[in-house]
PDB file of C-alpha atoms in Angstrom:
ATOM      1  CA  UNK A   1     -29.068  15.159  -1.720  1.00 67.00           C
ATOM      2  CA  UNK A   2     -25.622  15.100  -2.926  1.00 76.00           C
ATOM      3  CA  UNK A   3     -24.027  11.861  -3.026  1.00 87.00           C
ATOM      4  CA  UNK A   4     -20.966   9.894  -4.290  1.00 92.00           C
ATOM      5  CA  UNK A   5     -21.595   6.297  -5.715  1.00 95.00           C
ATOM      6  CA  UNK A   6     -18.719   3.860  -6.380  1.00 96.00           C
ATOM      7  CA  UNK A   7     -20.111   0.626  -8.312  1.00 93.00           C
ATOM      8  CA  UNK A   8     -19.166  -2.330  -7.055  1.00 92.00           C
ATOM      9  CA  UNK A   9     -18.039  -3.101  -3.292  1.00 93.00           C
ATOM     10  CA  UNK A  10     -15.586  -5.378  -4.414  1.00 96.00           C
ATOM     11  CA  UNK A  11     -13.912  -6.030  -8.040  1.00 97.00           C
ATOM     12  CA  UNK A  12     -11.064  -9.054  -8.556  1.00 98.00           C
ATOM     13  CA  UNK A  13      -9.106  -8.843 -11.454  1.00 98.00           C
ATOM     14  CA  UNK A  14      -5.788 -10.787 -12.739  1.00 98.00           C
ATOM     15  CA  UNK A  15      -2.244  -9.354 -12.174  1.00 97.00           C
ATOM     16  CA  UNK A  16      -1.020  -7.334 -15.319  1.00 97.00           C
ATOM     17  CA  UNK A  17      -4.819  -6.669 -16.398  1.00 98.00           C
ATOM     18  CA  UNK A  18      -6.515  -3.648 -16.592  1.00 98.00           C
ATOM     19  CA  UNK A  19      -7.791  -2.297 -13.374  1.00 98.00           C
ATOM     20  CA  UNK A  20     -11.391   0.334 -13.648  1.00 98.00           C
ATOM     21  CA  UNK A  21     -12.948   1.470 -10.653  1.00 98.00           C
ATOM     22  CA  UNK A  22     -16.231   3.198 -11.307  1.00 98.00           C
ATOM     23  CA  UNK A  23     -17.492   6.533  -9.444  1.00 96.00           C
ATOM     24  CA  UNK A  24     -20.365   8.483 -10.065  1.00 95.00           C
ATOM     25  CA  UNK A  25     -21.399  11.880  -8.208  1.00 92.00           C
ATOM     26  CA  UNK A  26     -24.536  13.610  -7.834  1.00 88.00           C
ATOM     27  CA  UNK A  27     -24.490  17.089  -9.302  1.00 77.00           C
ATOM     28  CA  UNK A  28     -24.890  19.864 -12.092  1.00 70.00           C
ATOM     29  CA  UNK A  29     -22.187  21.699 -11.094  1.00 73.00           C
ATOM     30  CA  UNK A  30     -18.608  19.736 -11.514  1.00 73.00           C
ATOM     31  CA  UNK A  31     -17.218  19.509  -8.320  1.00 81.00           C
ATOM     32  CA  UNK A  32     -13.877  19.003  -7.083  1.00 89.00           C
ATOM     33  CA  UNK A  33     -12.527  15.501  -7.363  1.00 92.00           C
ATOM     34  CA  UNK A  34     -10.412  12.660  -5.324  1.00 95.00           C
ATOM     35  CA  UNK A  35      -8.982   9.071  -5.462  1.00 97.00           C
ATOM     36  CA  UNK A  36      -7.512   8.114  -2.142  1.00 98.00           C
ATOM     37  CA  UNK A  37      -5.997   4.133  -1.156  1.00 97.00           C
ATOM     38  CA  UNK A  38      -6.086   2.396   1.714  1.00 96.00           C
ATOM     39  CA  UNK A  39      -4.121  -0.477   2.898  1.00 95.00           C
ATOM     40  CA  UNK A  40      -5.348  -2.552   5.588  1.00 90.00           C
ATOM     41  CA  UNK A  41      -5.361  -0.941   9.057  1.00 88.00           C
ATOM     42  CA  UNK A  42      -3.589   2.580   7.516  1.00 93.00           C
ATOM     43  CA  UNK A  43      -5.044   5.817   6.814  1.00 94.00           C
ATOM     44  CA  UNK A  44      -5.585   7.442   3.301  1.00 96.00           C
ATOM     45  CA  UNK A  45      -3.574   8.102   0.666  1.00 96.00           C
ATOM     46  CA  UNK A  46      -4.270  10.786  -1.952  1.00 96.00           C
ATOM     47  CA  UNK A  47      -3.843   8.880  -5.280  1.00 97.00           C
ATOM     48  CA  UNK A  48      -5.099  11.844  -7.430  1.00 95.00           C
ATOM     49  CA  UNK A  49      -7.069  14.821  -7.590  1.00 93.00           C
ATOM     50  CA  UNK A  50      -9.055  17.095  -9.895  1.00 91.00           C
ATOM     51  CA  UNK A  51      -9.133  20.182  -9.587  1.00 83.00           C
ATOM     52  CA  UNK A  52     -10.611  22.130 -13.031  1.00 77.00           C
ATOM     53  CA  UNK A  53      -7.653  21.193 -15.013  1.00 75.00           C
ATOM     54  CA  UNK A  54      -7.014  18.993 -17.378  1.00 83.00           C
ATOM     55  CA  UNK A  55     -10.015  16.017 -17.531  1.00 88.00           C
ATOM     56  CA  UNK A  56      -7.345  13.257 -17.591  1.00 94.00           C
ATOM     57  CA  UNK A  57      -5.673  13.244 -14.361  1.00 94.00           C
ATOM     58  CA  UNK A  58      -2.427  11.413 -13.546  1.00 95.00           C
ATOM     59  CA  UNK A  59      -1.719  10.513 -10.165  1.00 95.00           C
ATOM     60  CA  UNK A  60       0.732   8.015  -8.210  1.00 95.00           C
ATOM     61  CA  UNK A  61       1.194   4.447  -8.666  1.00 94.00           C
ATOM     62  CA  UNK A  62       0.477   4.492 -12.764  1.00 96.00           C
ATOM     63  CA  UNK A  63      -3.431   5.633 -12.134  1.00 97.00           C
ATOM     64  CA  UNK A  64      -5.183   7.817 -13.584  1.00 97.00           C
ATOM     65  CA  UNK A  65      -8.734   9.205 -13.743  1.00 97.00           C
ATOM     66  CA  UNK A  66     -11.044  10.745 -16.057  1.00 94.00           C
ATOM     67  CA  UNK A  67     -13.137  13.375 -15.537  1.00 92.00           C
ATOM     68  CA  UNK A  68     -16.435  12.968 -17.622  1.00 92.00           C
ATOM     69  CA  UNK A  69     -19.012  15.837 -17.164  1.00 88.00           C
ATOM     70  CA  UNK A  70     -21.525  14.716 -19.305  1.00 89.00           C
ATOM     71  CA  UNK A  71     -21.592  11.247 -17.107  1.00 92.00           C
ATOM     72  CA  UNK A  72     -21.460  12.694 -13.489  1.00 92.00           C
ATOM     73  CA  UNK A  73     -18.276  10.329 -13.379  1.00 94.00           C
ATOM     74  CA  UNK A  74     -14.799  10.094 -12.793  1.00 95.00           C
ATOM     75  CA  UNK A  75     -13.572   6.234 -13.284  1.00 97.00           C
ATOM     76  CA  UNK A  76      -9.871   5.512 -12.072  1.00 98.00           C
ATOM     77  CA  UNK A  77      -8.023   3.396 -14.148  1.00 98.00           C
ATOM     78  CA  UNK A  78      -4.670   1.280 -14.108  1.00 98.00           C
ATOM     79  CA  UNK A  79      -3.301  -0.490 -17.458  1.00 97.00           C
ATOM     80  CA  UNK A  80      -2.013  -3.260 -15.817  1.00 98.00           C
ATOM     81  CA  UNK A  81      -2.371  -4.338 -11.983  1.00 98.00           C
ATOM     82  CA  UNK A  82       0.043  -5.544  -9.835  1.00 97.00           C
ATOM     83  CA  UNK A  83      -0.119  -7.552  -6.940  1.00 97.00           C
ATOM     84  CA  UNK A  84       0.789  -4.439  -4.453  1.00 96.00           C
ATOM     85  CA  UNK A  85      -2.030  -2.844  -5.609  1.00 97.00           C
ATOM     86  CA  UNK A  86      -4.615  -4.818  -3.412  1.00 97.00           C
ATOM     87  CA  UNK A  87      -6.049  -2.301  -1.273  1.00 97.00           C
ATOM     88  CA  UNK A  88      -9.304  -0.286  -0.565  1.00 96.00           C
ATOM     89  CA  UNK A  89     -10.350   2.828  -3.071  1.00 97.00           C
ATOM     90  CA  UNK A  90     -12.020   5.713  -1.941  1.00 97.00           C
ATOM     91  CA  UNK A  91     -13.879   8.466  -4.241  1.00 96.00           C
ATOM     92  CA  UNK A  92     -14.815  11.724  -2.785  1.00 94.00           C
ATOM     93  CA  UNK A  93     -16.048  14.751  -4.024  1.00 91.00           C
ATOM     94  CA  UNK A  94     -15.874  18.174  -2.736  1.00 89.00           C
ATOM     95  CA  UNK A  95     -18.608  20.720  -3.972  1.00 81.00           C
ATOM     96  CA  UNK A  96     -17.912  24.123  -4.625  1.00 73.00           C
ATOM     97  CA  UNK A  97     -20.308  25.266  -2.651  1.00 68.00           C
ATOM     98  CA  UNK A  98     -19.645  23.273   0.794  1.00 63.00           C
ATOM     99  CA  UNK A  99     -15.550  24.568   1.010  1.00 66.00           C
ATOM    100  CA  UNK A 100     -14.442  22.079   3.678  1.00 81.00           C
ATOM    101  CA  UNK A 101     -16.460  19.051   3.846  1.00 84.00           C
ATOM    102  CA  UNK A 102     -15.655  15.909   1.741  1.00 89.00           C
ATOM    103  CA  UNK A 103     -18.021  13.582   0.785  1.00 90.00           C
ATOM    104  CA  UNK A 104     -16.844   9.493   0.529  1.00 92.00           C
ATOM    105  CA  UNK A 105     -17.947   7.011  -1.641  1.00 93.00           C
ATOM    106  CA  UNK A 106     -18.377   3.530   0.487  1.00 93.00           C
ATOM    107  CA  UNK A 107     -15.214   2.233  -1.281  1.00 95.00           C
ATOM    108  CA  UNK A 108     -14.085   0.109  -3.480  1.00 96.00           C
ATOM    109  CA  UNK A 109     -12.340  -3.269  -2.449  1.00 96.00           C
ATOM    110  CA  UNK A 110      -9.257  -4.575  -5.442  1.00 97.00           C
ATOM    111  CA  UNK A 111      -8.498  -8.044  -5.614  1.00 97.00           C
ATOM    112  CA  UNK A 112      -5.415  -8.731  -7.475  1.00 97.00           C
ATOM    113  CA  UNK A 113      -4.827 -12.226  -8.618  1.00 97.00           C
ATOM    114  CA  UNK A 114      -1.671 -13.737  -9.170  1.00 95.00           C
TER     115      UNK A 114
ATOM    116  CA  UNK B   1       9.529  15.012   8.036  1.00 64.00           C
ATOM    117  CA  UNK B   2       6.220  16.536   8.231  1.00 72.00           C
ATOM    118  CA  UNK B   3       2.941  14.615   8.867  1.00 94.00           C
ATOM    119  CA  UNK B   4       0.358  13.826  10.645  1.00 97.00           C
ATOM    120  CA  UNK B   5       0.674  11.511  13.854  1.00 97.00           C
ATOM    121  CA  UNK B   6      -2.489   9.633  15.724  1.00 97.00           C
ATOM    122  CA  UNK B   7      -2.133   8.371  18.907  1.00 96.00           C
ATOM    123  CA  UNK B   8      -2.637   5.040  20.469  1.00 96.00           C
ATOM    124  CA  UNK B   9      -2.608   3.316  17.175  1.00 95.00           C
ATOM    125  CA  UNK B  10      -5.307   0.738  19.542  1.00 96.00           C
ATOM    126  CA  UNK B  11      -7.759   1.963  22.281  1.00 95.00           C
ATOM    127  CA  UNK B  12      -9.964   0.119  24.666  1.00 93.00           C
ATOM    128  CA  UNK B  13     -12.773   1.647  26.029  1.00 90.00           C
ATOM    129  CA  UNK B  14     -14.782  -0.055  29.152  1.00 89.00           C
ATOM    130  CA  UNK B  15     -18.338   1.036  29.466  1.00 85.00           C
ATOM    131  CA  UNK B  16     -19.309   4.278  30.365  1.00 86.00           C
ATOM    132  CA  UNK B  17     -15.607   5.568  29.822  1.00 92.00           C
ATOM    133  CA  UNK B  18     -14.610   8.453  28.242  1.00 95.00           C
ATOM    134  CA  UNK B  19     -11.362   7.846  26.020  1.00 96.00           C
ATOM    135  CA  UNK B  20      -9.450  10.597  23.853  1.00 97.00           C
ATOM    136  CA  UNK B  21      -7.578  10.430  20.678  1.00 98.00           C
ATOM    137  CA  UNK B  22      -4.883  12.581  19.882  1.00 98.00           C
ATOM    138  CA  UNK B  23      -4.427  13.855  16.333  1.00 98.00           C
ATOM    139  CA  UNK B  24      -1.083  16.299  15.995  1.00 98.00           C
ATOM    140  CA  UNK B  25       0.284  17.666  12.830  1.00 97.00           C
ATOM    141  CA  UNK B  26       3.436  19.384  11.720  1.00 96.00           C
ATOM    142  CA  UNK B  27       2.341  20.591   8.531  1.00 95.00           C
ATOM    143  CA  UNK B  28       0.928  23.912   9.516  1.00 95.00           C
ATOM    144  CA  UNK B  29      -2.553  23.612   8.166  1.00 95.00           C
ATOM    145  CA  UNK B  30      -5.130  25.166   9.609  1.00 93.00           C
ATOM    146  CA  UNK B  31      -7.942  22.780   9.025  1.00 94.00           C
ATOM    147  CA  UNK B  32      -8.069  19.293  11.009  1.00 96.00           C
ATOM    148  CA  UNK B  33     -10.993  17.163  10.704  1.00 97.00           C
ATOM    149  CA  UNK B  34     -12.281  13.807  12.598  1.00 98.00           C
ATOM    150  CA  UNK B  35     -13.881  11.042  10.452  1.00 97.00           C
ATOM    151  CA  UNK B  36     -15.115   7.308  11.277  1.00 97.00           C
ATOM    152  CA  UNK B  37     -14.511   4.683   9.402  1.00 96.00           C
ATOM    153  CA  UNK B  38     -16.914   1.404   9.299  1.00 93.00           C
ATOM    154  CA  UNK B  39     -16.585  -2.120   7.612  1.00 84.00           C
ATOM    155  CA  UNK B  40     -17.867  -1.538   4.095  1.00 77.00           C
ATOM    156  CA  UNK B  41     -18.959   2.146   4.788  1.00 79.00           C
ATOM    157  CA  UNK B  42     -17.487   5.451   3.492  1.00 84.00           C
ATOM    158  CA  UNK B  43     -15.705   7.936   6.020  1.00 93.00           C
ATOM    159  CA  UNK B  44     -17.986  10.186   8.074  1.00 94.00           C
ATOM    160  CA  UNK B  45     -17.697  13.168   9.275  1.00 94.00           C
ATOM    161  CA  UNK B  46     -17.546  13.899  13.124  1.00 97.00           C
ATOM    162  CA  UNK B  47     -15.867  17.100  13.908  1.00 97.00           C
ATOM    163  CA  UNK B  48     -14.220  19.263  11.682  1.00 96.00           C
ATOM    164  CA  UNK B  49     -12.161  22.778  12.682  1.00 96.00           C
ATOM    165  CA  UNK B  50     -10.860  25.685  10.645  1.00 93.00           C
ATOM    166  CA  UNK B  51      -8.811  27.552  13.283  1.00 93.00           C
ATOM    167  CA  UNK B  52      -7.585  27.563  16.519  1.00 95.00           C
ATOM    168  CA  UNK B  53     -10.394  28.092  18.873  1.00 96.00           C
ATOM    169  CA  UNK B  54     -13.234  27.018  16.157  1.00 95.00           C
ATOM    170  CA  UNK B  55     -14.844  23.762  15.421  1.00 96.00           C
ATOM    171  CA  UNK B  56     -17.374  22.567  13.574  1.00 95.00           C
ATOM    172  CA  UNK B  57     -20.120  19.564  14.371  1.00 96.00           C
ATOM    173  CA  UNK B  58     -19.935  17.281  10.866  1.00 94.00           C
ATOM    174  CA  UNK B  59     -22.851  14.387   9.847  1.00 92.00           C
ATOM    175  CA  UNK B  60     -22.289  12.320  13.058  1.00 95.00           C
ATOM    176  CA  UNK B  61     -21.017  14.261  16.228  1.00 97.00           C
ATOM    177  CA  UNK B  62     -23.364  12.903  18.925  1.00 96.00           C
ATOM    178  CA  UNK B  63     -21.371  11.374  21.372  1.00 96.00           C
ATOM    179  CA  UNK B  64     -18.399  13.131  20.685  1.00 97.00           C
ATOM    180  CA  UNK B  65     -16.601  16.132  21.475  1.00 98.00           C
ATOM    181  CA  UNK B  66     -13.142  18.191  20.539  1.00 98.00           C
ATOM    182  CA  UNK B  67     -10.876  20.833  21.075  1.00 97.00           C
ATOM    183  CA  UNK B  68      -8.710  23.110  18.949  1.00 98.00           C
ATOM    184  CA  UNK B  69      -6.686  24.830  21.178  1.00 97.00           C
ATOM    185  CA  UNK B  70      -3.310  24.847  19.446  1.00 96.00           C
ATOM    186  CA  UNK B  71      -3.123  24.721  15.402  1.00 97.00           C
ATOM    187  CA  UNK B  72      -1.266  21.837  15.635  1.00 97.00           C
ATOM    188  CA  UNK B  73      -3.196  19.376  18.234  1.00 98.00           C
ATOM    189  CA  UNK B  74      -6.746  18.417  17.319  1.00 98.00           C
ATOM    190  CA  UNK B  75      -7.893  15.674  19.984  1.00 98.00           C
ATOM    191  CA  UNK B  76     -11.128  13.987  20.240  1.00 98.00           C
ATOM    192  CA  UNK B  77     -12.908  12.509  22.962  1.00 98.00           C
ATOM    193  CA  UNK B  78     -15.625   9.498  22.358  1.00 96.00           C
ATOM    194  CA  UNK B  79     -18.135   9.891  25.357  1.00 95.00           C
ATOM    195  CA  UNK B  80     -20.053   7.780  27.146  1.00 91.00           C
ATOM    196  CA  UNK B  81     -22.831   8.818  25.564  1.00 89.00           C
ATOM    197  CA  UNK B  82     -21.647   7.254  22.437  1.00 90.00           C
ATOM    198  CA  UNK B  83     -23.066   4.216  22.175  1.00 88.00           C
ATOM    199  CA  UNK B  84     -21.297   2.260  19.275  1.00 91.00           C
ATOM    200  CA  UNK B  85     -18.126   3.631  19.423  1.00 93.00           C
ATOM    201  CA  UNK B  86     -16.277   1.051  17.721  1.00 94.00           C
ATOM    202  CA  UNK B  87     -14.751   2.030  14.527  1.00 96.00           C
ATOM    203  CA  UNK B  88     -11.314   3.075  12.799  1.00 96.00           C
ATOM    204  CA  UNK B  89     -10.890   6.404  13.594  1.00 97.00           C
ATOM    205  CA  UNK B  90      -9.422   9.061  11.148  1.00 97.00           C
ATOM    206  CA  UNK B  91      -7.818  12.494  11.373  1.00 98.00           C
ATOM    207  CA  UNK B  92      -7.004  14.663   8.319  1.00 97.00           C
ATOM    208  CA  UNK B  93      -5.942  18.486   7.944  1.00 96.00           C
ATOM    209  CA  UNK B  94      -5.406  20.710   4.939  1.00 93.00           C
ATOM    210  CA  UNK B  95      -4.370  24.058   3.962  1.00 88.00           C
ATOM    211  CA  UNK B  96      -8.035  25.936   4.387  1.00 80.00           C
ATOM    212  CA  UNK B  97     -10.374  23.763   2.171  1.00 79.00           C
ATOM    213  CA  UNK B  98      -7.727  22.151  -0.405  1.00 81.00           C
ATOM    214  CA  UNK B  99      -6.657  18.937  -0.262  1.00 91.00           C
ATOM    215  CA  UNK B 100      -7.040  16.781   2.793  1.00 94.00           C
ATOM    216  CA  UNK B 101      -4.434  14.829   4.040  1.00 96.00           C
ATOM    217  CA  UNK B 102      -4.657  11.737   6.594  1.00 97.00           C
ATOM    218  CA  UNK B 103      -3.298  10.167   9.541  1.00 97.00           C
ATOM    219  CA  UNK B 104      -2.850   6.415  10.152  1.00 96.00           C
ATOM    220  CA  UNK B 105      -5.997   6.260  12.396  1.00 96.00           C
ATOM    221  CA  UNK B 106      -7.025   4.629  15.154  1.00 97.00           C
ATOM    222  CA  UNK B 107      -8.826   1.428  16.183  1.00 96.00           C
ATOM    223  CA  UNK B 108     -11.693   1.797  19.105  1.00 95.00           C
ATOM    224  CA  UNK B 109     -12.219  -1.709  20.532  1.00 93.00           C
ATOM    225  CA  UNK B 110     -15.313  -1.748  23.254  1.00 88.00           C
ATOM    226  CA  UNK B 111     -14.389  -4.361  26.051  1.00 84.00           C
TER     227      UNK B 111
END
């Protein structure tokens, strides 16, 4: 089945270090790909997306992600964390072949310590 | 500005009531789309509709049900048939299958 795995339910890292939050999908064919945030008791917020482009997306906030197609992954990454970006990451994938549904990784919780 | 609204922000629900969420957007997509959120899980697909008059059952619709009557309104009732309803729920629309964009949700409390 296809899936979406995001390594590690919660990660805790100082403010001003670097920030990498892991996901992994489930497929041959290279789907399309998203980063969304969530702050507590809000909806989600589309950090990034990709879409075929380029590999190395840049999205909002100073994050970015990398599209690896040889890994089945597509880490997000921010240089150096700051304390307003505690919050809840979501991965999700969208296959080509499925044209509306989403599929969510079960999140990724940031700790950001001062 | 354009967005997309949910409506109450919190719900209670007694047993064996039927409550209804609103979802209403002013972006002119023509794709809305109901997900639940629980602690420590991934969003999950309920309900999800293409165009006015159409909808779709997702992963988890038992207990639910919807209505696309207007492109812009999407509501979504929680029955009493579903037993666990609570959860943070989520509506989202996009421009056919692009990019989906979300609401601020709504919390389902069980009294």
């Amino acid at each position: 089945a296809q899936s979406v795995t995001q390594l590690g339910s919660h990660v805790s890292v100082s403010e001003g270090a670097l920030v990498l939050l892991r996901c992994n999908y489930s497929s041959s064919v290279p789907p399309y790909l998203f980063w969304y945030v969530q702050y507590p008791n809000q909806g989600l917020q589309l950090l990034l997306k990709y879409t075929s482009a380029a590999t190395l997306v840049k999205g909002i906030n100073g994050f970015e992600a990398e599209f690896k197609k040889s890994e089945t992954s597509f880490h997000l990454t921010k240089p150096s964390a700051h304390m307003s970006d505690a919050a809840e990451y979501f991965c999700a994938v969208k296959w080509r072949d499925s044209s509306y549904k989403l599929i969510f990784g079960s999140g990724t919780r940031l700790l950001v310590r001062p | 500005d354009g967005g997309i609204t949910q409506s109450p922000k919190y719900l209670f629900r007694k047993e064996g009531q039927n409550v209804t969420l609103s979802c209403e957007q002013n972006l002119n997509h023509d794709a809305m789309y109901w997900y639940r959120q629980d602690p420590g899980q991934g969003l999950r697909l309920i309900y999800y509709s293409q165009i006015v008059n159409d909808f779709q059952k997702g992963d988890i619709a038992e207990g639910y049900s919807v209505s696309r009557e207007k492109k812009e309104s999407f509501p979504l009732t929680v029955t009493s048939a579903q037993k666990n309803p609570t959860a943070f729920y989520l509506c989202a629309s996009s421009v056919g299958g692009e990019t989906q964009y979300f609401g601020p949700g709504t919390r389902l409390l069980v009294l």
